[in-house]
mmCIF file of C-alpha atoms and ligand atoms in Angstrom:
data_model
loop_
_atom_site.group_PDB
_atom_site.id
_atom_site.type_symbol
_atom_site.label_atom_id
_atom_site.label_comp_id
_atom_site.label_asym_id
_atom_site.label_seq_id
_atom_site.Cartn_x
_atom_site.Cartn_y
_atom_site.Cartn_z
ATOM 1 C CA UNK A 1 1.733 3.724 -26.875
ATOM 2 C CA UNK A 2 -0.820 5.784 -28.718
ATOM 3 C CA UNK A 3 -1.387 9.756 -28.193
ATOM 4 C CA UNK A 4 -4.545 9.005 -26.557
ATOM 5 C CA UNK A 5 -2.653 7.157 -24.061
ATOM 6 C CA UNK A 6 0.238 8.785 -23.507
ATOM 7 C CA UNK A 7 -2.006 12.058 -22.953
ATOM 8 C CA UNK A 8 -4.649 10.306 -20.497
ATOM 9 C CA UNK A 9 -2.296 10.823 -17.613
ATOM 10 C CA UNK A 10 -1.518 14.160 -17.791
ATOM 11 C CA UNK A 11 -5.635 15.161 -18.845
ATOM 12 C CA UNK A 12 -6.488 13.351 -15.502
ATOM 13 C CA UNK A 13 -3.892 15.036 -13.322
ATOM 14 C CA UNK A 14 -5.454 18.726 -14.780
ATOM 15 C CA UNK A 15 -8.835 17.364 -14.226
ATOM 16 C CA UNK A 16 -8.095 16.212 -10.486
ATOM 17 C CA UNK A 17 -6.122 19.263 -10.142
ATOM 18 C CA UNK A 18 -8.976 21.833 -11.002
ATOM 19 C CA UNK A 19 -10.702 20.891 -8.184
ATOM 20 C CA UNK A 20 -7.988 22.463 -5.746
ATOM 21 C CA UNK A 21 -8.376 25.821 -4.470
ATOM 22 C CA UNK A 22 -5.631 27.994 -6.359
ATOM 23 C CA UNK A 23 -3.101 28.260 -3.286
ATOM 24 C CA UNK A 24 -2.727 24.694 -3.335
ATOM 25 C CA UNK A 25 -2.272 24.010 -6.478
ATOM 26 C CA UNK A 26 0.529 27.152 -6.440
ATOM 27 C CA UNK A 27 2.304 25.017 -3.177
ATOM 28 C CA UNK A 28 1.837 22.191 -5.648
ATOM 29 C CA UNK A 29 3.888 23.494 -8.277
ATOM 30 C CA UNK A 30 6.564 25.116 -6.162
ATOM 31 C CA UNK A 31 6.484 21.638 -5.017
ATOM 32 C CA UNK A 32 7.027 19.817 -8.055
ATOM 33 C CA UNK A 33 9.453 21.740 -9.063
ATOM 34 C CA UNK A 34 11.731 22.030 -6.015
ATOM 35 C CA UNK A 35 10.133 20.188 -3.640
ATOM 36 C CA UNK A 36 11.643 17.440 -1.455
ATOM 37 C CA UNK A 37 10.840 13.755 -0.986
ATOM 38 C CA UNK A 38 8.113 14.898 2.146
ATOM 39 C CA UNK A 39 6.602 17.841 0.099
ATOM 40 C CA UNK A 40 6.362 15.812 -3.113
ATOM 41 C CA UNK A 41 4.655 12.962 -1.433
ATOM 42 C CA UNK A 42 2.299 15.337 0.526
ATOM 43 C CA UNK A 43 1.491 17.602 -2.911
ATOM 44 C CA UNK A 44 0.718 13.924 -5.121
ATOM 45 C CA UNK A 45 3.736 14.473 -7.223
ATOM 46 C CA UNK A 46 4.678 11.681 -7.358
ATOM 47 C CA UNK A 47 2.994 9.583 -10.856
ATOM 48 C CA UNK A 48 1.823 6.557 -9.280
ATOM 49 C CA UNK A 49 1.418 8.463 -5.645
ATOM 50 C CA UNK A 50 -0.177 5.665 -3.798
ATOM 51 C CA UNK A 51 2.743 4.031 -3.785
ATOM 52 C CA UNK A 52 5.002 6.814 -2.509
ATOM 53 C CA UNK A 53 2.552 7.791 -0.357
ATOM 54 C CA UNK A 54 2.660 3.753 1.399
ATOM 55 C CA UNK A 55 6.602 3.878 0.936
ATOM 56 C CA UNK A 56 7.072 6.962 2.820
ATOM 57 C CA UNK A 57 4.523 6.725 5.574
ATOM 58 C CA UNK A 58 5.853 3.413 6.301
ATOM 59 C CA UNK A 59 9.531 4.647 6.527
ATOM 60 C CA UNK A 60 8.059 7.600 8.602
ATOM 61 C CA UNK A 61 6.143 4.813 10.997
ATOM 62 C CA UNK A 62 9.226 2.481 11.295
ATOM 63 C CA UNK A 63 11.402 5.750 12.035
ATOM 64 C CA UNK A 64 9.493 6.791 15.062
ATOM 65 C CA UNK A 65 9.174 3.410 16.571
ATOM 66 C CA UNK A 66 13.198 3.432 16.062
ATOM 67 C CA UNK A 67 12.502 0.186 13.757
ATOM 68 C CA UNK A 68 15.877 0.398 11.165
ATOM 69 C CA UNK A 69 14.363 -1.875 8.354
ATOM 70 C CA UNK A 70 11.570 -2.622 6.791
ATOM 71 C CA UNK A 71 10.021 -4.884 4.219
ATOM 72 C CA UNK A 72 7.290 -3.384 1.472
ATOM 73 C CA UNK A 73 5.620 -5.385 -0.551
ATOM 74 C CA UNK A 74 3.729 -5.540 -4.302
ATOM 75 C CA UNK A 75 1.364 -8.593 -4.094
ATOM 76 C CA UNK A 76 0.583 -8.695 -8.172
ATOM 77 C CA UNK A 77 3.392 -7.872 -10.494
ATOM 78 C CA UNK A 78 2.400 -8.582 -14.058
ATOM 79 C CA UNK A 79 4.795 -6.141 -16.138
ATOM 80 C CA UNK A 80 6.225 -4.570 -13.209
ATOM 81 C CA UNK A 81 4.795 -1.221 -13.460
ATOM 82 C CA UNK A 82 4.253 -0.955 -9.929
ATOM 83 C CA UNK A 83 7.154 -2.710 -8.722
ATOM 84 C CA UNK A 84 9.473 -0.444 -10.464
ATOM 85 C CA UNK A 85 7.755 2.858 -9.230
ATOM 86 C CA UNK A 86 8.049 1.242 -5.705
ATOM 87 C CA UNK A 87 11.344 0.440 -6.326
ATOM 88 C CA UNK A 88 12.332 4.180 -7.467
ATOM 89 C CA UNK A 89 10.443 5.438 -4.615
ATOM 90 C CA UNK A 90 12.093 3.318 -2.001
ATOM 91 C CA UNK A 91 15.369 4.164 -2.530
ATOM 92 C CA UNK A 92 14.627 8.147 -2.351
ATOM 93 C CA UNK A 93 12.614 7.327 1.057
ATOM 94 C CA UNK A 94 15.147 5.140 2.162
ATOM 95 C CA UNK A 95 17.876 7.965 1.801
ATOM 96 C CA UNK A 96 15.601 11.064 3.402
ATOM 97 C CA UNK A 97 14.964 8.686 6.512
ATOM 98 C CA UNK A 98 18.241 6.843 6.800
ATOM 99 C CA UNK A 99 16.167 2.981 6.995
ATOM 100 C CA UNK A 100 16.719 0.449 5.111
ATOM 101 C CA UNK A 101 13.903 -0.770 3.120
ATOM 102 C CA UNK A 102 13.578 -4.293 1.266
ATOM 103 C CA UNK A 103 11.462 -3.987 -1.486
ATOM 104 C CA UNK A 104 9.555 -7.647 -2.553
ATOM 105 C CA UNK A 105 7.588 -8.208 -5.423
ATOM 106 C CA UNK A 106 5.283 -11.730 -5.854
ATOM 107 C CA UNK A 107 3.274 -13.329 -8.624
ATOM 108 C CA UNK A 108 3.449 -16.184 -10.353
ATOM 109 C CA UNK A 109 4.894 -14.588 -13.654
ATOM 110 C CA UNK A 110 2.121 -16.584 -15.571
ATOM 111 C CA UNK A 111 -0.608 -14.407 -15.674
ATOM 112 C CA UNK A 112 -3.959 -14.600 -13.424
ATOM 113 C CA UNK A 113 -4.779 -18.383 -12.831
ATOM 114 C CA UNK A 114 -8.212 -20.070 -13.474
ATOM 115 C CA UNK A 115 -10.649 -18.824 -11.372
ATOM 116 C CA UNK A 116 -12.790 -20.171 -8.737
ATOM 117 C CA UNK A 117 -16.427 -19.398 -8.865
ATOM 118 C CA UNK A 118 -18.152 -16.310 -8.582
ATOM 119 C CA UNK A 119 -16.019 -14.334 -5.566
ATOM 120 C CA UNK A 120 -13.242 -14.419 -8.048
ATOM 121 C CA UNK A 121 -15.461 -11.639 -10.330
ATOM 122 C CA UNK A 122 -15.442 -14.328 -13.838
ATOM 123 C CA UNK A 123 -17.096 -10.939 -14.923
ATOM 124 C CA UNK A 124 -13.868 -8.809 -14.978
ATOM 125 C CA UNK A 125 -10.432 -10.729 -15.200
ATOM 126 C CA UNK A 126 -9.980 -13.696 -16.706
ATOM 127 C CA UNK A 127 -7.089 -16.786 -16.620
ATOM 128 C CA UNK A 128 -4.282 -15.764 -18.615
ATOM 129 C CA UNK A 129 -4.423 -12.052 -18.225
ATOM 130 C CA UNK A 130 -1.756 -9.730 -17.254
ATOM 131 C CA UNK A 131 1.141 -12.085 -17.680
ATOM 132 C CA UNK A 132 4.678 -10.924 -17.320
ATOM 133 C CA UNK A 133 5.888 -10.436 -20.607
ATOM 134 C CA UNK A 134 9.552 -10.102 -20.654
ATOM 135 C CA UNK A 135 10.928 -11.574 -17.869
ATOM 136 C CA UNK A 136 14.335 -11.749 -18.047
ATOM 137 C CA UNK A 137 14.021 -7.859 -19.163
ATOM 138 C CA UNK A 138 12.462 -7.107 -15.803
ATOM 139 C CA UNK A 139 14.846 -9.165 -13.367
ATOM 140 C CA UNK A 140 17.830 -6.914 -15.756
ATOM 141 C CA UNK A 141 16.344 -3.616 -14.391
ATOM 142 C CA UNK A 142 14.928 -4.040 -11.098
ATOM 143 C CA UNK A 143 17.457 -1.727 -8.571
ATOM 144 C CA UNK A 144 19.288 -3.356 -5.952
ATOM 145 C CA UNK A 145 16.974 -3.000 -3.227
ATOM 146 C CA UNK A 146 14.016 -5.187 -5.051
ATOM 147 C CA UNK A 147 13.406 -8.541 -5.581
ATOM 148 C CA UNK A 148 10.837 -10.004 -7.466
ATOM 149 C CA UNK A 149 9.747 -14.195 -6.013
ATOM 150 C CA UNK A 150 8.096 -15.853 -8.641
ATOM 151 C CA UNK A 151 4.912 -17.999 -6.644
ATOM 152 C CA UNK A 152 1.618 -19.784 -6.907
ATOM 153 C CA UNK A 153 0.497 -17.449 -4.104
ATOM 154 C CA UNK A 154 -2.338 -19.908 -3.296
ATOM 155 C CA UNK A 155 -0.446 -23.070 -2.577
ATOM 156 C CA UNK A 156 2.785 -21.043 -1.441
ATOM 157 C CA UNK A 157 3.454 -18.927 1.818
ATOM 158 C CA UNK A 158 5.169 -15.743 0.930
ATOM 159 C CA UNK A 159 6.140 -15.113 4.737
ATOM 160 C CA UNK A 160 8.601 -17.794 4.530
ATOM 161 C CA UNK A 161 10.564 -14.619 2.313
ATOM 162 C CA UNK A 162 10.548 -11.879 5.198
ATOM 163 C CA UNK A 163 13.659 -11.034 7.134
ATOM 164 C CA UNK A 164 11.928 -7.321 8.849
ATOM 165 C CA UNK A 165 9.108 -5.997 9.398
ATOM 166 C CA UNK A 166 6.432 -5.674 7.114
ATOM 167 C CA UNK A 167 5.484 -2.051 6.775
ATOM 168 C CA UNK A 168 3.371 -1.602 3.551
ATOM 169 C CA UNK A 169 1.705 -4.008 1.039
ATOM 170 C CA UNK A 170 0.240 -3.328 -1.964
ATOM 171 C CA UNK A 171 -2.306 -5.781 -2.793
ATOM 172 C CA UNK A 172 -3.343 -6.166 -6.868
ATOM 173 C CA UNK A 173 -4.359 -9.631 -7.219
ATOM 174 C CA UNK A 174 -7.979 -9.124 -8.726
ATOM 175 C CA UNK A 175 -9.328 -12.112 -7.319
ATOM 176 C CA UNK A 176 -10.904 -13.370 -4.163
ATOM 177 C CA UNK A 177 -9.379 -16.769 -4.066
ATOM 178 C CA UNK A 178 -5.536 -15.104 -4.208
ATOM 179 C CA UNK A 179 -6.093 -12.076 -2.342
ATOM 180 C CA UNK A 180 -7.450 -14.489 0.905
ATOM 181 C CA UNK A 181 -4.983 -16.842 0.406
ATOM 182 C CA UNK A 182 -2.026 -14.056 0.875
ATOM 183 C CA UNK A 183 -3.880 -12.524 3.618
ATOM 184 C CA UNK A 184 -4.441 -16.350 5.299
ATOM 185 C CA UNK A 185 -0.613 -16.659 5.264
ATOM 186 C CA UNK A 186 -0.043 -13.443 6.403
ATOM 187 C CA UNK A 187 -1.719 -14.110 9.876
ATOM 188 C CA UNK A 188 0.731 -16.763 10.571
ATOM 189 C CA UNK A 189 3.762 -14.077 10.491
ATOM 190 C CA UNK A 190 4.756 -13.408 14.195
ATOM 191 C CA UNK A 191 3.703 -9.727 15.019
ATOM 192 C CA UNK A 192 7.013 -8.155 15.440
ATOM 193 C CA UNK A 193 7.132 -8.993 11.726
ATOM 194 C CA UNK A 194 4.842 -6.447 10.825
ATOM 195 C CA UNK A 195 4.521 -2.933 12.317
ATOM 196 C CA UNK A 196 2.143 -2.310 14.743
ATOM 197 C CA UNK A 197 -0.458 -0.662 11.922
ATOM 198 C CA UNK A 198 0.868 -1.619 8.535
ATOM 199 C CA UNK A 199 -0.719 0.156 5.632
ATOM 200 C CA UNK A 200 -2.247 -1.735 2.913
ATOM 201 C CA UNK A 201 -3.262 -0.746 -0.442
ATOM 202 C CA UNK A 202 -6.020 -2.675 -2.227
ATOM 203 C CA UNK A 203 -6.180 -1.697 -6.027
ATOM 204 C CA UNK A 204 -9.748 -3.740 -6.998
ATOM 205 C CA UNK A 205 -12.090 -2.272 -4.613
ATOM 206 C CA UNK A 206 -13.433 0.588 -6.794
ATOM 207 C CA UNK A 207 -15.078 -0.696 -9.770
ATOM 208 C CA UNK A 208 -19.243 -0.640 -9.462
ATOM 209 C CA UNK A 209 -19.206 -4.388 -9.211
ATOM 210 C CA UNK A 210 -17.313 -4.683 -6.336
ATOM 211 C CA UNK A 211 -18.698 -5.054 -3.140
ATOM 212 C CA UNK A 212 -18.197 -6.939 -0.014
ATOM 213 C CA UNK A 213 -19.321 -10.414 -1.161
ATOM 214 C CA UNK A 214 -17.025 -11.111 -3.600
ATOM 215 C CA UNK A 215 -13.504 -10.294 -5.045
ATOM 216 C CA UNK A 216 -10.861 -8.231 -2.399
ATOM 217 C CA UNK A 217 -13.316 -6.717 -0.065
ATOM 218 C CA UNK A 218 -14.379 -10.051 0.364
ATOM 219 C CA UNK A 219 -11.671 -11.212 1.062
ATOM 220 C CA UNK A 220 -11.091 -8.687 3.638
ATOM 221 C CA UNK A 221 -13.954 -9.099 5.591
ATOM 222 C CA UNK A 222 -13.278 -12.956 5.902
ATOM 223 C CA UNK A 223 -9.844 -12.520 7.753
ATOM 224 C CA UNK A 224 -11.168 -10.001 9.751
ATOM 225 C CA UNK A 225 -13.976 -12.630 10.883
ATOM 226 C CA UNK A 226 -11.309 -15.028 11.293
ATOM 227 C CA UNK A 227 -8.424 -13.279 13.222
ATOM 228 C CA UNK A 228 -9.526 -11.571 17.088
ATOM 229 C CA UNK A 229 -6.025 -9.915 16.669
ATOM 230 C CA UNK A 230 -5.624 -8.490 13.192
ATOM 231 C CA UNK A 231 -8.119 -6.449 11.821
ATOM 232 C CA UNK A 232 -7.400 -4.695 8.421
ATOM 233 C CA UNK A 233 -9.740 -1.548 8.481
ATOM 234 C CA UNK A 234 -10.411 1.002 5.847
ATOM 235 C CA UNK A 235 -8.076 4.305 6.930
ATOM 236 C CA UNK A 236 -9.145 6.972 3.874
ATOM 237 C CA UNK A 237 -11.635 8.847 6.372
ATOM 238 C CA UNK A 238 -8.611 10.018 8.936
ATOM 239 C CA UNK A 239 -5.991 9.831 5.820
ATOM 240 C CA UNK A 240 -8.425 12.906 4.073
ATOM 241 C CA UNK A 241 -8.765 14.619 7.150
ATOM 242 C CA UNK A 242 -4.786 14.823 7.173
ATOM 243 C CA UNK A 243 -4.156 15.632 3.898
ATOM 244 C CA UNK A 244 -3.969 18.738 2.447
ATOM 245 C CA UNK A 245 -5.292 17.662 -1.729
ATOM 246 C CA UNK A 246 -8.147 15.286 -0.363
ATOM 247 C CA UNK A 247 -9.113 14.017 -3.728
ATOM 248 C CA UNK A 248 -7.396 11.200 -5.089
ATOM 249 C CA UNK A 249 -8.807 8.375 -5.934
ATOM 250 C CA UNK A 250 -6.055 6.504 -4.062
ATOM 251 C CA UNK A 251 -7.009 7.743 -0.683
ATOM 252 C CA UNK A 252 -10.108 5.190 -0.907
ATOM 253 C CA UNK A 253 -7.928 2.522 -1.520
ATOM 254 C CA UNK A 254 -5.390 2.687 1.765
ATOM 255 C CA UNK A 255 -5.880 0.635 4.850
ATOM 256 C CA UNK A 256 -4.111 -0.290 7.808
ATOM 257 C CA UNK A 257 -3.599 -4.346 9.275
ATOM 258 C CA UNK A 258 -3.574 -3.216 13.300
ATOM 259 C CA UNK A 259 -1.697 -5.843 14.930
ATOM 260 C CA UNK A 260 -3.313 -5.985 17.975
ATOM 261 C CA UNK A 261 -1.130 -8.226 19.625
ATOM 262 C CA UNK A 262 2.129 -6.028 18.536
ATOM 263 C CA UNK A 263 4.301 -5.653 21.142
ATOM 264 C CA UNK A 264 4.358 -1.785 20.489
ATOM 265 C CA UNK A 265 0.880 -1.916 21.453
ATOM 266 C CA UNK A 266 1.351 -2.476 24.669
ATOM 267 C CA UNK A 267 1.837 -0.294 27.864
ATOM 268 C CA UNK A 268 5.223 -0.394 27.810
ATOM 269 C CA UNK A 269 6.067 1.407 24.831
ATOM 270 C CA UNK A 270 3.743 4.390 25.768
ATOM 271 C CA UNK A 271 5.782 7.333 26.222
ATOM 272 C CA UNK A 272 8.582 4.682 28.538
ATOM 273 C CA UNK A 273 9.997 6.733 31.184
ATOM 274 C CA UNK A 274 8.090 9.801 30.829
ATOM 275 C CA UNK A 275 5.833 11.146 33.634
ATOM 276 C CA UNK A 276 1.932 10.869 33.379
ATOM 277 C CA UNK A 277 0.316 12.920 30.239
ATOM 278 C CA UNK A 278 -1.037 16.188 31.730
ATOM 279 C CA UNK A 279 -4.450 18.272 30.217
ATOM 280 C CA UNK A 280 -4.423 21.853 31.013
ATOM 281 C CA UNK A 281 -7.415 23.706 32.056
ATOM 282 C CA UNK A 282 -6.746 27.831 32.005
ATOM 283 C CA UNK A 283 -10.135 28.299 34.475
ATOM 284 C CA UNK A 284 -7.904 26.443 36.856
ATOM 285 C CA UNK A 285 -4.945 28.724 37.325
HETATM 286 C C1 SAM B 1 -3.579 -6.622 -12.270
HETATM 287 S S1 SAM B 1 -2.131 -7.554 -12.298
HETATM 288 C C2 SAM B 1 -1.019 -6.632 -11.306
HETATM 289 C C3 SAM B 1 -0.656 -5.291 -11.903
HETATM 290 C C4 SAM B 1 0.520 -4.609 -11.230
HETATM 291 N N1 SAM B 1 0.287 -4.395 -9.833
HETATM 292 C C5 SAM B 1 0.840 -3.284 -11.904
HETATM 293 O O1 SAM B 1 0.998 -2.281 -11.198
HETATM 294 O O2 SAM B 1 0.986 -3.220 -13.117
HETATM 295 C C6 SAM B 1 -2.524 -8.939 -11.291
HETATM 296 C C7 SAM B 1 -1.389 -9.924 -11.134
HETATM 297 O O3 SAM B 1 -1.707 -10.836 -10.103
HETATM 298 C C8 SAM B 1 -1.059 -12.069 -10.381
HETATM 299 N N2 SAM B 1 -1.759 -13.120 -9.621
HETATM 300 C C9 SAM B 1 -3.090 -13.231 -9.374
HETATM 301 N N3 SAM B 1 -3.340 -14.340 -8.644
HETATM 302 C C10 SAM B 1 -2.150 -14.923 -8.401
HETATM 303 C C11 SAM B 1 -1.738 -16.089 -7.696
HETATM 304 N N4 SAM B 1 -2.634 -16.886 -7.089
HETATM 305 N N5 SAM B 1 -0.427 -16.389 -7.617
HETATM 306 C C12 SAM B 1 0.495 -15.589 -8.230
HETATM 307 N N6 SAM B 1 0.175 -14.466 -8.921
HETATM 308 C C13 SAM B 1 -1.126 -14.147 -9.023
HETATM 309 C C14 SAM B 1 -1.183 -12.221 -11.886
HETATM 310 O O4 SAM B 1 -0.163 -13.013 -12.388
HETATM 311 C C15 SAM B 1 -1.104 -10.760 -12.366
HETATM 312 O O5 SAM B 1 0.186 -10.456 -12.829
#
């Protein structure tokens, strides 16, 4: 790894970190340095803090709908840089919140396939990129809690691999044709499979040639068309409004699949046994 490289992390995090008013960046770096799992994933200090972000806030979900395992997902391996940081933040997560969490990784191992036509964006990735290098290195180090299913996610359904609930999915297959095809399979997974809103991340969204007719966002907007009861909508706009450091990039990049025909979306499991909500008015007293 060059200097230039190795440096472009940290010059980015000072860059993106200017831009906070001094206090937080202070409860940042009381944070980093002693901070727990919750104020760590709040104050981005985590490297790759998309993913704990997804990891955590899924744990947090499952915990308060008493759910005791979940499944997260990396949809796109290649070298297994995400993987492994989802991996490392899983089992933290999995300790502060006392679920257990199943961490999967898919891809074919091979590389990106050939692609097909222009919604796969010819103009960006290309067949043969980001193959797995060293496989038998990655399978050696992977913790206990991960597994990574080698698959022509086209021709294959991945749901066929999921024992609970599915609770976050990071989705980092470049192309149209791979990204619908996962999200095609995904409808036929019953709803208690997934939790009522499951948080996706989609990594090629960003880039100036993206846009809604081709590639992920695409892709998106087909299943939507396609399934009356899951909808997979964009969440950054109530995620910045809840988070304290509103800048990162990632925040763009999050949203949720509402299951709409989840069983925890349903009377029932609104506040069971408790008496009607009540809205006080002072003027009345
Ligand atoms: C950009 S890379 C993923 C990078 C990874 N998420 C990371 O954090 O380093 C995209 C990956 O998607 C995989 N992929 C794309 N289409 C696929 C398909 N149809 N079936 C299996 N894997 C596929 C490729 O093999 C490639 O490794």
């Amino acid at each position: 790894m060059s200097l230039s490289s190795k440096l472009q992390y940290p010059v980015n995090l000072l860059i993106s970190r200017l831009s906070y008013p001094l206090h937080l960046n202070f409860l940042s770096g009381l944070s980093f340095l002693f901070g727990s799992v919750t104020s760590r994933v709040k104050y981005d200090n985590y490297r790759l803090a998309h993913y704990a972000f997804g990891v955590y806030e899924a744990a947090a979900r499952a915990k308060a709908l008493g759910t005791s395992e979940i499944t997260v997902i990396e949809f796109g391996v290649a070298n297994g840089r995400g993987l492994m940081a989802m991996a490392l933040y899983a089992g933290k997560v999995e300790k502060h919140f006392g679920i257990k969490i199943q961490v999967l990784g898919f891809d074919s191992g091979e590389g990106m396939p050939v692609t097909k036509g222009y919604k796969d964006h010819p103009e960006l990735y290309a067949s043969g990129d980001f193959p797995l290098q060293n496989r038998e290195k990655l399978l050696s180090i992977l913790p206990g809690n991960t597994k990574l299913i080698f698959l022509d996610l086209i021709n294959n359904n991945w749901t066929d691999h999921i024992k609970s609930p599915v609770a976050f999915m990071s989705v980092d297959l470049d192309y149209y044709s791979s990204t619908i095809a996962i999200l095609n399979y995904s409808a036929q997974l019953k709803s208690e499979l997934f939790l009522p809103n499951t948080l996706i991340y989609f990594d090629d969204i960003l880039l100036p040639n993206h846009n809604p007719f081709q590639g992920e966002l695409l892709a998106i907007e087909e299943f939507n068309a396609a399934n009356p009861l899951r909808k997979i909508v964009n969440y950054a706009e109530s995620l910045r409004i809840n988070r304290r450091l509103k800048n990162a990039r990632w925040i763009n990049q999050i949203y949720q699949l509402h299951v709409l025909d989840h069983k925890q979306r349903n009377e029932e499991y609104r506040n069971p046994g408790e008496a009607p909500l009540i809205l006080g008015n002072k003027y009345l007293k």
